PDB file of C-alpha atoms and ligand atoms in Angstrom:
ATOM      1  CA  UNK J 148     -29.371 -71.835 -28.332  1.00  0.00           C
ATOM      2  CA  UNK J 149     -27.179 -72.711 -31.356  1.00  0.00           C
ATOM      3  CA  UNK J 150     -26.663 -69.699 -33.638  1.00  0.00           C
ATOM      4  CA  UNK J 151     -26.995 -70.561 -37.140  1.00  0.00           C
ATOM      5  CA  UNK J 152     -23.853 -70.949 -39.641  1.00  0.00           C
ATOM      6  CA  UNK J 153     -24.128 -70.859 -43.006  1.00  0.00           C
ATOM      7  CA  UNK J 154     -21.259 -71.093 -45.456  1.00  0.00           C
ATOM      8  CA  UNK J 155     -21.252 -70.747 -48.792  1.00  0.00           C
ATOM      9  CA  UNK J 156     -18.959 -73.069 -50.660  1.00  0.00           C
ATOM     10  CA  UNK J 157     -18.064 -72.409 -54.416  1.00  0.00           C
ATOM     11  CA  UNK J 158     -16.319 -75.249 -54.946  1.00  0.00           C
ATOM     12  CA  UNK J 159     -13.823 -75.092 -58.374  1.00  0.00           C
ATOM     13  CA  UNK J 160     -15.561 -71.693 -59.556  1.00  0.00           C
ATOM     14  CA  UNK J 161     -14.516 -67.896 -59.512  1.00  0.00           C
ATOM     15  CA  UNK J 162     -11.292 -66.591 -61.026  1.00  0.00           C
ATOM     16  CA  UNK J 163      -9.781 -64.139 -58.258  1.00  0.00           C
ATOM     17  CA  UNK J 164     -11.491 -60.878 -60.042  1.00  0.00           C
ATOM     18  CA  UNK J 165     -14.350 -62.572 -59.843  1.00  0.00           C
ATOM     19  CA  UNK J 166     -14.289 -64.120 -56.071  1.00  0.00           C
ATOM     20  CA  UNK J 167     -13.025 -59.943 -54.875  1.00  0.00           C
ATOM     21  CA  UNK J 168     -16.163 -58.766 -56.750  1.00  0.00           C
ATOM     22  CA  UNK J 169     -18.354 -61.308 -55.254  1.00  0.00           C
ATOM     23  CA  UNK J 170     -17.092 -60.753 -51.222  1.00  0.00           C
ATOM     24  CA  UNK J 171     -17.339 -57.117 -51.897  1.00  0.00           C
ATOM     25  CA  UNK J 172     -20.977 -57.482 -52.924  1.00  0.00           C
ATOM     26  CA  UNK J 173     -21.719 -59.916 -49.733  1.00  0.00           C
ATOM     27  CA  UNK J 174     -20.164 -56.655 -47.749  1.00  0.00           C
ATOM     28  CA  UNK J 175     -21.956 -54.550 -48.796  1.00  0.00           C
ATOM     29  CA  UNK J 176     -25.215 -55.922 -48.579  1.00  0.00           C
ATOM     30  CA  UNK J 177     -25.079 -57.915 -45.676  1.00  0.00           C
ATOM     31  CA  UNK J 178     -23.802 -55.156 -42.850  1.00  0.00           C
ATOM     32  CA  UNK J 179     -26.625 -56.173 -41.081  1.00  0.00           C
ATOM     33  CA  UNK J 180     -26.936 -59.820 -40.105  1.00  0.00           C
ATOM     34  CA  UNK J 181     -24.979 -60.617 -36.965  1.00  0.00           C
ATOM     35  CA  UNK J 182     -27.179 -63.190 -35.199  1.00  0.00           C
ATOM     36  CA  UNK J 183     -25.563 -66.166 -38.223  1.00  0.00           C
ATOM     37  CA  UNK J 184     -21.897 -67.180 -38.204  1.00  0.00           C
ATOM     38  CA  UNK J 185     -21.279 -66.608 -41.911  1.00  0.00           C
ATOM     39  CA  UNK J 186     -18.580 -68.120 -44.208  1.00  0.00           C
ATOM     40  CA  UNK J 187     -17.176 -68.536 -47.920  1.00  0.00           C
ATOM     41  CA  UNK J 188     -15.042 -71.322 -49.212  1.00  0.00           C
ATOM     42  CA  UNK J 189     -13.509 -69.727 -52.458  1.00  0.00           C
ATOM     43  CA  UNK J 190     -10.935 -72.215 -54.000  1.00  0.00           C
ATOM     44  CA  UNK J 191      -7.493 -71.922 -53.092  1.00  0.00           C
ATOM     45  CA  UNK J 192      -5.947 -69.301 -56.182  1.00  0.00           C
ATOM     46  CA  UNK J 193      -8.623 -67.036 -54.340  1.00  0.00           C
ATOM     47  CA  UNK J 194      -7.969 -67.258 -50.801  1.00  0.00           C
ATOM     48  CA  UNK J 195      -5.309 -64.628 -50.390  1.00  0.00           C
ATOM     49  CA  UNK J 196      -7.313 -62.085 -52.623  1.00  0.00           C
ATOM     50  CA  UNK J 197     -10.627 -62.730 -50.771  1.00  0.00           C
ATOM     51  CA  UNK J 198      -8.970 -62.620 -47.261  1.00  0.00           C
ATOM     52  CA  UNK J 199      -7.793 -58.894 -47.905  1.00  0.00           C
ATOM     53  CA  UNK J 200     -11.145 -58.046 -49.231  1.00  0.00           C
ATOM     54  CA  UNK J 201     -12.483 -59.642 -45.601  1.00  0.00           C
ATOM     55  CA  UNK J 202     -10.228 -57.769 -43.476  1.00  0.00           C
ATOM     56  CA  UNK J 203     -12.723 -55.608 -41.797  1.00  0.00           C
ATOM     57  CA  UNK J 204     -16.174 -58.140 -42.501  1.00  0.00           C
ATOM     58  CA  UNK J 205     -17.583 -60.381 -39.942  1.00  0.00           C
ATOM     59  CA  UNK J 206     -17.589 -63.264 -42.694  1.00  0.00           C
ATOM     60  CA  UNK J 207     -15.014 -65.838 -42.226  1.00  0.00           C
ATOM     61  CA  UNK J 208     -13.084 -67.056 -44.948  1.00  0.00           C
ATOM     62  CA  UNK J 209     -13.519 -71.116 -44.964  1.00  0.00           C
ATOM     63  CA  UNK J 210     -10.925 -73.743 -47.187  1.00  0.00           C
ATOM     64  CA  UNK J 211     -12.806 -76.277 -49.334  1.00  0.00           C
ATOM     65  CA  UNK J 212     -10.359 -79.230 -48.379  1.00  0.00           C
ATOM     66  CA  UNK J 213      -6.238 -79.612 -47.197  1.00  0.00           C
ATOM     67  CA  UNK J 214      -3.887 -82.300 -46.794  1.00  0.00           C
ATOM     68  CA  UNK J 215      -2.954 -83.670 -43.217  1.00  0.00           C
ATOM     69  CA  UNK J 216       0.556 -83.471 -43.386  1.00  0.00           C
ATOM     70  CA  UNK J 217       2.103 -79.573 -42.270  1.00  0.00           C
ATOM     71  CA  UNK J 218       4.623 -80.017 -45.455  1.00  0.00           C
ATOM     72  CA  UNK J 219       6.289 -81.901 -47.461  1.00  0.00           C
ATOM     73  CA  UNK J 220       6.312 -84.056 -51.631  1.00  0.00           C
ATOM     74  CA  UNK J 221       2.845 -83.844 -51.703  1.00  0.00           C
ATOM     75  CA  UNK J 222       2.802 -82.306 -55.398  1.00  0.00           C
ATOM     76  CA  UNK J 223      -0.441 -80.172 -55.786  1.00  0.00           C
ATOM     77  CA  UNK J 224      -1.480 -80.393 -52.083  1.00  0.00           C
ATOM     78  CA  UNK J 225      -2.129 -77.548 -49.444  1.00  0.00           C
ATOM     79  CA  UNK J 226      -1.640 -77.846 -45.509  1.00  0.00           C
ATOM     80  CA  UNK J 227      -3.031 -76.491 -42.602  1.00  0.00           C
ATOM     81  CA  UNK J 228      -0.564 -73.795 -41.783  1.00  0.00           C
ATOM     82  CA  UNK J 229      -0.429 -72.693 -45.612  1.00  0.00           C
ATOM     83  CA  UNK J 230      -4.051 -72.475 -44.914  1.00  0.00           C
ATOM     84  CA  UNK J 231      -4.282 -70.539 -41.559  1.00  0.00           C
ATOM     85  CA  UNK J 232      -1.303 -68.166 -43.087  1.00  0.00           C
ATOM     86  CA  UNK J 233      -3.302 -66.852 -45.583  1.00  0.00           C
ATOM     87  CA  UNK J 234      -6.312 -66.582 -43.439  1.00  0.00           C
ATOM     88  CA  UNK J 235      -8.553 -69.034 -43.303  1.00  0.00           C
ATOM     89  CA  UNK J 236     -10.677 -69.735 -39.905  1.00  0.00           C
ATOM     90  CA  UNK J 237     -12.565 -72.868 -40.991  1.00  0.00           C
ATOM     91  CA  UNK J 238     -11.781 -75.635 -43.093  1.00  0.00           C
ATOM     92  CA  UNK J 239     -14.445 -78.184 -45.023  1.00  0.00           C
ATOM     93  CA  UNK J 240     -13.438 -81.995 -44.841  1.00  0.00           C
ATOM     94  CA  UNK J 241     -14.367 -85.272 -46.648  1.00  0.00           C
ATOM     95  CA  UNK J 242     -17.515 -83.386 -49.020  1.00  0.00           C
ATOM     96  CA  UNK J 243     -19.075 -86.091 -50.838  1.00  0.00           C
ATOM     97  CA  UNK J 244     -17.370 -84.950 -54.164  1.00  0.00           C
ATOM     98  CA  UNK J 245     -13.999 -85.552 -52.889  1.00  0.00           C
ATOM     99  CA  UNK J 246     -15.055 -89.242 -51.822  1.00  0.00           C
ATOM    100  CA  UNK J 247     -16.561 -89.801 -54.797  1.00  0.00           C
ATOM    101  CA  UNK J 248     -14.693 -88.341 -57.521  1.00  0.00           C
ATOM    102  CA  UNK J 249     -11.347 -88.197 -55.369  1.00  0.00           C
ATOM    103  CA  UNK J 250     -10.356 -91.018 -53.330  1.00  0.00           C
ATOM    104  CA  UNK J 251     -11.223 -89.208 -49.772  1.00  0.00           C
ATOM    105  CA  UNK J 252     -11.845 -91.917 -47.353  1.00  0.00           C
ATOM    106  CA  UNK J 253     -13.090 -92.096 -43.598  1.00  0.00           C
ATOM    107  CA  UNK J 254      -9.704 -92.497 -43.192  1.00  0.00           C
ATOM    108  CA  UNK J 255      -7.804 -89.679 -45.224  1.00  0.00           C
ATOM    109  CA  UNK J 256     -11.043 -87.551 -43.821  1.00  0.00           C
ATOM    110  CA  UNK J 257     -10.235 -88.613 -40.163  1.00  0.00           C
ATOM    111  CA  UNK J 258      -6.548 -87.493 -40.781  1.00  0.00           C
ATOM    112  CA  UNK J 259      -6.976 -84.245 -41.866  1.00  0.00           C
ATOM    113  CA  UNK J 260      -9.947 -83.592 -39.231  1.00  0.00           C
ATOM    114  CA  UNK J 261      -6.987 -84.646 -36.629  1.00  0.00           C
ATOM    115  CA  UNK J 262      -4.758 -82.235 -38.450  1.00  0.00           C
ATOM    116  CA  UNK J 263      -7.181 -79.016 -38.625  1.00  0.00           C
ATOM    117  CA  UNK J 264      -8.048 -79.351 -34.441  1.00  0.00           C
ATOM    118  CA  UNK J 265      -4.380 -79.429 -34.236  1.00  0.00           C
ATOM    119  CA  UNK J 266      -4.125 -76.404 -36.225  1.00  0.00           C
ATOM    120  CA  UNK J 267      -6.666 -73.288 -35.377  1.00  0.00           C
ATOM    121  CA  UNK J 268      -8.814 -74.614 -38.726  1.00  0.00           C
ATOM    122  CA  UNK J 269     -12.329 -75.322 -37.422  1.00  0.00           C
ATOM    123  CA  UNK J 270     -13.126 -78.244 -39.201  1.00  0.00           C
ATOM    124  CA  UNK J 271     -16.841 -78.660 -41.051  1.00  0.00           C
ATOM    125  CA  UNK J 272     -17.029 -82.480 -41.616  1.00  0.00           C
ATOM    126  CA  UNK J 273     -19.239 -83.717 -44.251  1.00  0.00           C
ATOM    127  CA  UNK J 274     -21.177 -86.773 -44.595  1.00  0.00           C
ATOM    128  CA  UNK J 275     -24.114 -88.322 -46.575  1.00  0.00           C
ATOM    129  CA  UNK J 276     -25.645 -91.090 -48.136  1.00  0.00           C
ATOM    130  CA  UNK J 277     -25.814 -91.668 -52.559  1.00  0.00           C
ATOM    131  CA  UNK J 278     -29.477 -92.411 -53.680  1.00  0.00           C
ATOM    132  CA  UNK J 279     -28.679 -95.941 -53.760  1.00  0.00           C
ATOM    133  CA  UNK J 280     -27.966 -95.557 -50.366  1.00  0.00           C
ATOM    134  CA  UNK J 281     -30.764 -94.381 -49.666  1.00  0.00           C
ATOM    135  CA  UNK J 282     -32.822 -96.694 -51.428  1.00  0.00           C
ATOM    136  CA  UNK J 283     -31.212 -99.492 -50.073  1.00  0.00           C
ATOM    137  CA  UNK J 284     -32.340 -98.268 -46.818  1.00  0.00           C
ATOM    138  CA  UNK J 285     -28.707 -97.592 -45.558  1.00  0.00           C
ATOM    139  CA  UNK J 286     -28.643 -94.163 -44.838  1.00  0.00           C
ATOM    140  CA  UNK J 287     -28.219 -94.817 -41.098  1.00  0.00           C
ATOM    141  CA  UNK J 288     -25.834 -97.378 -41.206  1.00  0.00           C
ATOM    142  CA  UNK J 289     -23.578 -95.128 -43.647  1.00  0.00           C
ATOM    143  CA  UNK J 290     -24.143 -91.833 -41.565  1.00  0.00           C
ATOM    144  CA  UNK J 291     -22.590 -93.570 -38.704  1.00  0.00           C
ATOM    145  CA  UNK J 292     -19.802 -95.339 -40.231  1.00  0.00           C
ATOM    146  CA  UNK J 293     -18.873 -91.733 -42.002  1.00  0.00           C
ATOM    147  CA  UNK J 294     -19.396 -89.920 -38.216  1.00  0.00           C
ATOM    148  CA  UNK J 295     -17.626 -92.658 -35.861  1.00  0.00           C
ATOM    149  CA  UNK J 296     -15.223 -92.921 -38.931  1.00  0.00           C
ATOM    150  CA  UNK J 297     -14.216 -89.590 -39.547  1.00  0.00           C
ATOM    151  CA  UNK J 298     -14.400 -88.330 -35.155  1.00  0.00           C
ATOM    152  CA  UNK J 299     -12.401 -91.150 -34.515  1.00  0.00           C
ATOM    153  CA  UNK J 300      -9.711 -90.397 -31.649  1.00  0.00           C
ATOM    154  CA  UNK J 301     -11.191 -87.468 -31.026  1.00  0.00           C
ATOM    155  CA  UNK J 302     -11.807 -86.456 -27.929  1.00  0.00           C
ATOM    156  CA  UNK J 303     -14.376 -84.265 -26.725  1.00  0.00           C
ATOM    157  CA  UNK J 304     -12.777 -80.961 -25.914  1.00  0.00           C
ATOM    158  CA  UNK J 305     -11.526 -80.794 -29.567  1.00  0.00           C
ATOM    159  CA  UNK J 306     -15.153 -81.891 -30.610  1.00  0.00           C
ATOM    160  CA  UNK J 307     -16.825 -78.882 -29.525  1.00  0.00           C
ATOM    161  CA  UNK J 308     -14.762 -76.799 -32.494  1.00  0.00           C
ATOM    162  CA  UNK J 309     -16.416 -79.323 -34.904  1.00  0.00           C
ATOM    163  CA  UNK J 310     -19.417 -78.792 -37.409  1.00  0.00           C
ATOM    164  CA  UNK J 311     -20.639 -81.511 -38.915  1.00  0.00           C
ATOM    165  CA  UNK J 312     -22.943 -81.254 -42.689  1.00  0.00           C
ATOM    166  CA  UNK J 313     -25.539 -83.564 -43.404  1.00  0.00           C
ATOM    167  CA  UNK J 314     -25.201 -83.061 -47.190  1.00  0.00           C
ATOM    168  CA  UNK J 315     -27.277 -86.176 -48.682  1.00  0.00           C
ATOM    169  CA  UNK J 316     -24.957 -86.947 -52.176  1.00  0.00           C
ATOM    170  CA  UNK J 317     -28.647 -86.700 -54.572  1.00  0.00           C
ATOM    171  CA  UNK J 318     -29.382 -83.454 -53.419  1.00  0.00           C
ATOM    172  CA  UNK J 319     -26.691 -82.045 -54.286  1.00  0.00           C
ATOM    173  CA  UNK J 320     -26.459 -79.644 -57.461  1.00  0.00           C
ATOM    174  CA  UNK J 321     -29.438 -81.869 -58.509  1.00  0.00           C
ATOM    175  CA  UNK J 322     -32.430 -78.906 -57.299  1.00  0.00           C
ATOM    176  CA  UNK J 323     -33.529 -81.822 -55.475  1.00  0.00           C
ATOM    177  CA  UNK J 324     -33.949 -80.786 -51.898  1.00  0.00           C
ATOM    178  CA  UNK J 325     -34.352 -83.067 -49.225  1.00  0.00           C
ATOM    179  CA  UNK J 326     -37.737 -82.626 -47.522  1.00  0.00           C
ATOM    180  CA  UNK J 327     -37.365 -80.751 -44.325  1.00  0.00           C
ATOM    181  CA  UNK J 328     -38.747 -83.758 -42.831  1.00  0.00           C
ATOM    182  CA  UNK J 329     -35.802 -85.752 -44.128  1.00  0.00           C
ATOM    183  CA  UNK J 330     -33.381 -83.143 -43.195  1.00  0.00           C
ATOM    184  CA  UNK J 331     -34.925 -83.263 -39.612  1.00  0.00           C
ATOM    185  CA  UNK J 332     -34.702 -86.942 -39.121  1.00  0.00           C
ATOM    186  CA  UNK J 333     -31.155 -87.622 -39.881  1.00  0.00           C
ATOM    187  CA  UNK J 334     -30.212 -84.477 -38.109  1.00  0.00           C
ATOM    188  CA  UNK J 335     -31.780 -85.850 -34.790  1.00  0.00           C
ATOM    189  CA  UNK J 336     -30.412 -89.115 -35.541  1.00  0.00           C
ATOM    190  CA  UNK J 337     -26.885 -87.399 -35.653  1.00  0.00           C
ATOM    191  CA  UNK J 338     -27.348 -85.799 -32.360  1.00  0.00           C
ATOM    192  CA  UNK J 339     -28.451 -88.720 -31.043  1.00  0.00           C
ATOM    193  CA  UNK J 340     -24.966 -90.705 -32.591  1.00  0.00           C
ATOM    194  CA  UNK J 341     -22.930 -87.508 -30.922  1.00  0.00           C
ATOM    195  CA  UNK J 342     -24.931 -87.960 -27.484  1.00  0.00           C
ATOM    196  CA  UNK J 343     -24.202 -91.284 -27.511  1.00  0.00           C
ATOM    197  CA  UNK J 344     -20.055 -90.786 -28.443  1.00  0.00           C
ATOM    198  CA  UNK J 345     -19.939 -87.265 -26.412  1.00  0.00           C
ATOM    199  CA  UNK J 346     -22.426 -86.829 -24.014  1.00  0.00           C
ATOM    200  CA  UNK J 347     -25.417 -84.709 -23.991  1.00  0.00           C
ATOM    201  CA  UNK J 348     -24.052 -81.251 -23.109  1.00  0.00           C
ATOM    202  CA  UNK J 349     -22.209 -81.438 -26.115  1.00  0.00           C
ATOM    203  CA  UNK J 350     -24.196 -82.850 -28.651  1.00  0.00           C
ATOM    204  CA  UNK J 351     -27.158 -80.504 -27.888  1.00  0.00           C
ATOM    205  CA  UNK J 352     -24.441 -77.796 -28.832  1.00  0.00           C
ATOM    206  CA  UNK J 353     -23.172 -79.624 -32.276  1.00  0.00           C
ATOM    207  CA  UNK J 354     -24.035 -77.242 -35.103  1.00  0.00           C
ATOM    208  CA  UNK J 355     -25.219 -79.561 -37.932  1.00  0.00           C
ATOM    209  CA  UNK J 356     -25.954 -78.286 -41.090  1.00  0.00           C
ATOM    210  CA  UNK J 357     -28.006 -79.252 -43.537  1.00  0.00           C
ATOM    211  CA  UNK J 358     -26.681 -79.218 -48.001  1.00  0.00           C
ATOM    212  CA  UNK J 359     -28.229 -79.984 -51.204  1.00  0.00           C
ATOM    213  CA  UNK J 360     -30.104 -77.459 -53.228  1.00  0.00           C
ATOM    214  CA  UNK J 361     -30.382 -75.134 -50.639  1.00  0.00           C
ATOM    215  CA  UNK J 362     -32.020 -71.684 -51.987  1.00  0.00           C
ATOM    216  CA  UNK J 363     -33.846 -68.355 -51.412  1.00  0.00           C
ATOM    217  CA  UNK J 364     -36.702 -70.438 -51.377  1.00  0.00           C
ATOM    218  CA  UNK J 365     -36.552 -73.004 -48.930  1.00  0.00           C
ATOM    219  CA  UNK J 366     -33.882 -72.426 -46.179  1.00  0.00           C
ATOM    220  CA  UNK J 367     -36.816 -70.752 -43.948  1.00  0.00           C
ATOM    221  CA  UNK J 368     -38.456 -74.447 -43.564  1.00  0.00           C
ATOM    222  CA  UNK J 369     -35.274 -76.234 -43.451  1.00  0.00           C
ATOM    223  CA  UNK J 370     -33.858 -74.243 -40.816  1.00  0.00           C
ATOM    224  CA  UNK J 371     -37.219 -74.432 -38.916  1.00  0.00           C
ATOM    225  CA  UNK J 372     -36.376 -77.618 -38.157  1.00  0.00           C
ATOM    226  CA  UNK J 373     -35.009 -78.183 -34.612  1.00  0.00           C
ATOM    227  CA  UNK J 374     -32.141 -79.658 -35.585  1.00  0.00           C
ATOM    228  CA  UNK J 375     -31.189 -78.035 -38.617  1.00  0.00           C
ATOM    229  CA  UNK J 376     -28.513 -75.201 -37.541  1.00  0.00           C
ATOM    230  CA  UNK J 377     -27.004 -74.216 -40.756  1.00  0.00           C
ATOM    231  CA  UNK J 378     -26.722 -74.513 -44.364  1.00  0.00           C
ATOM    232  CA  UNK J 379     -23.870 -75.508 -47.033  1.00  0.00           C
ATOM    233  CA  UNK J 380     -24.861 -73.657 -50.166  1.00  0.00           C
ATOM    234  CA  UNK J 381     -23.236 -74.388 -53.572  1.00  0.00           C
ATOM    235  CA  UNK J 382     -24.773 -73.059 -56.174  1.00  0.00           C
ATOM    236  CA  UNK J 383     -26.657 -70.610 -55.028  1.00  0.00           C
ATOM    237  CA  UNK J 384     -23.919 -69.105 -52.927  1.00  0.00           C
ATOM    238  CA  UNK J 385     -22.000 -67.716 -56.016  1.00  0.00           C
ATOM    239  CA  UNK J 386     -24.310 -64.808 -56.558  1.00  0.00           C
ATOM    240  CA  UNK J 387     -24.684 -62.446 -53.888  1.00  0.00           C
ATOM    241  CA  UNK J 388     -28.035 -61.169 -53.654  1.00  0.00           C
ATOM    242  CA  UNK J 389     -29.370 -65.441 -53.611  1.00  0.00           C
ATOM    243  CA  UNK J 390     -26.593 -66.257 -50.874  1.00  0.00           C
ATOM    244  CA  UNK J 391     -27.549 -62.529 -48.765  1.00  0.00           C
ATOM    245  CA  UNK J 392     -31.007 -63.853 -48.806  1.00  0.00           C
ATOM    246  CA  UNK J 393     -30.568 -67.459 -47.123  1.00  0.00           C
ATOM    247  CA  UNK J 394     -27.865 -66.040 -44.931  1.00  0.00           C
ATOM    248  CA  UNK J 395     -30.759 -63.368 -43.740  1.00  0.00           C
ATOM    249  CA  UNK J 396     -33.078 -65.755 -43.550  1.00  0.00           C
ATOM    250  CA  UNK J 397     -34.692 -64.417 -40.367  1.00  0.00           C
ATOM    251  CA  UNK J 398     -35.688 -60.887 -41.822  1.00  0.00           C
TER     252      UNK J 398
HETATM  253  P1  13P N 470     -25.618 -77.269 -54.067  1.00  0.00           P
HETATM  254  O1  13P N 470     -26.127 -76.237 -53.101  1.00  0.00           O
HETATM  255  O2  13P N 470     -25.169 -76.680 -55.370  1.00  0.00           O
HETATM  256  O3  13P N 470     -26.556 -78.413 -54.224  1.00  0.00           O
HETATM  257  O4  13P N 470     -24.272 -77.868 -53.406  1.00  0.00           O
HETATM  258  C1  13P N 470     -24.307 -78.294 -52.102  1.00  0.00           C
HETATM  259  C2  13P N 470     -22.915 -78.570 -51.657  1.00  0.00           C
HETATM  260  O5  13P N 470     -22.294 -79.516 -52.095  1.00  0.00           O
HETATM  261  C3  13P N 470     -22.296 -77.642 -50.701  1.00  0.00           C
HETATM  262  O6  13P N 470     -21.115 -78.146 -50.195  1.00  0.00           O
END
């Protein structure tokens, strides 16, 4: 059995009042799931604040992105151990807006997935196809190239600390959901790409979760799906009564 891990991911939103306020509402209300690995990936002006407000919560604070290098003249970049120093567990790598709006590559992506397993980050790799993509019928053909681009040289021990999140790009802050039939079939198709690169034992215990538009309403059906074993909220993970909901979404 995989258990479930859903992160919340608020992306460039919530001064540091406003991230403290949020945590301390997910606290409070959500003392009683235990059975789903939780996260939040504030930005980075709101890590240190939100750690302390973590101290004694099972959620895990999460970084939205970092640079591969440890230091260095990397003007307005943040590394690994600036990341793990201030608390963070979990790191996101290569989401869709960063390739598209920021130059992320497979390649920049597969450096800093290399540099969080050397560090104690757990990386969340993201991947997914544009509507063009999809349209074009490519979706496979790009999934791969993004997986085998982004695991390359990694080898399987350091595998089993990575997620990986299907997040198709028009989904995304669009309240277009993909179908939990869609979600399902590139999720088995993933496992399938993971069997193939690490062996069965391992891919049936990849987490792979599933982002775009996820909500109150329909994370039930999406994570009914066999190989749906997570979520990567945006939007609705910056309130906390919508993002307690989907992270209790087996009560
Ligand atoms: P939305 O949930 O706002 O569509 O964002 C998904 C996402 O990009 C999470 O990383």
């Amino acid at each position: 059995m995989r258990r479930p891990i859903i992160v919340g991911n608020w992306k460039m939103q919530k001064t540091v009042p406003e991230a403290v306020a949020l945590v301390e509402a997910l606290n409070a209300v959500l003392t009683d799931v235990h059975e789903v690995d939780i996260g939040v990936a504030p930005p980075f002006t709101a890590l240190a604040a939100v750690a302390e407000a973590l101290r004694f919560s099972e959620i895990v604070l999460v970084a939205q992105n970092m640079h591969w290098e440890p230091r260095g003249a990397f003007t307005g970049e943040i590394s690994a151990p600036m990341l793990t120093d201030v608390g963070c567990r979990r790191v996101i790598i290569g989401h869709s807006e960063r390739r598209q709006l920021l130059g992320e590559t497979d390649e920049t992506v597969n450096k800093k997935l290399h540099a969080a397993l050397g560090s104690t980050l757990d990386p969340i790799l993201c991947i997914g196809e544009t509507l063009e993509q999809r349209e074009g019928n490519a979706t496979f053909r790009v999934l791969e190239q993004q997986v085998r681009g982004g695991l390359a040289g990694v080898a399987g021990e350091a595998m089993r600390r990575v997620v990986i999140a299907y997040e198709p790009v028009w989904a995304i802050g669009t309240g277009k959901t993909a179908t939990p039939e869609q979600a399902q079939e590139v999720h088995a198709f993933l496992r399938n790409l993971v069997t193939t690169l690490y062996g069965k034992t391992l891919a049936e215990d990849l987490r792979i979760q599933y982002g775009g538009s996820v909500n109150a309403g329909n994370i039930q059906t999406l994570m009914a799906q066999p190989d749906v074993d997570g979520a990567l909220v945006g939007g609705a993970s910056l309130e906390a009564a919508s993002f307690a909901r989907i992270v209790s979404f087996q009560s």
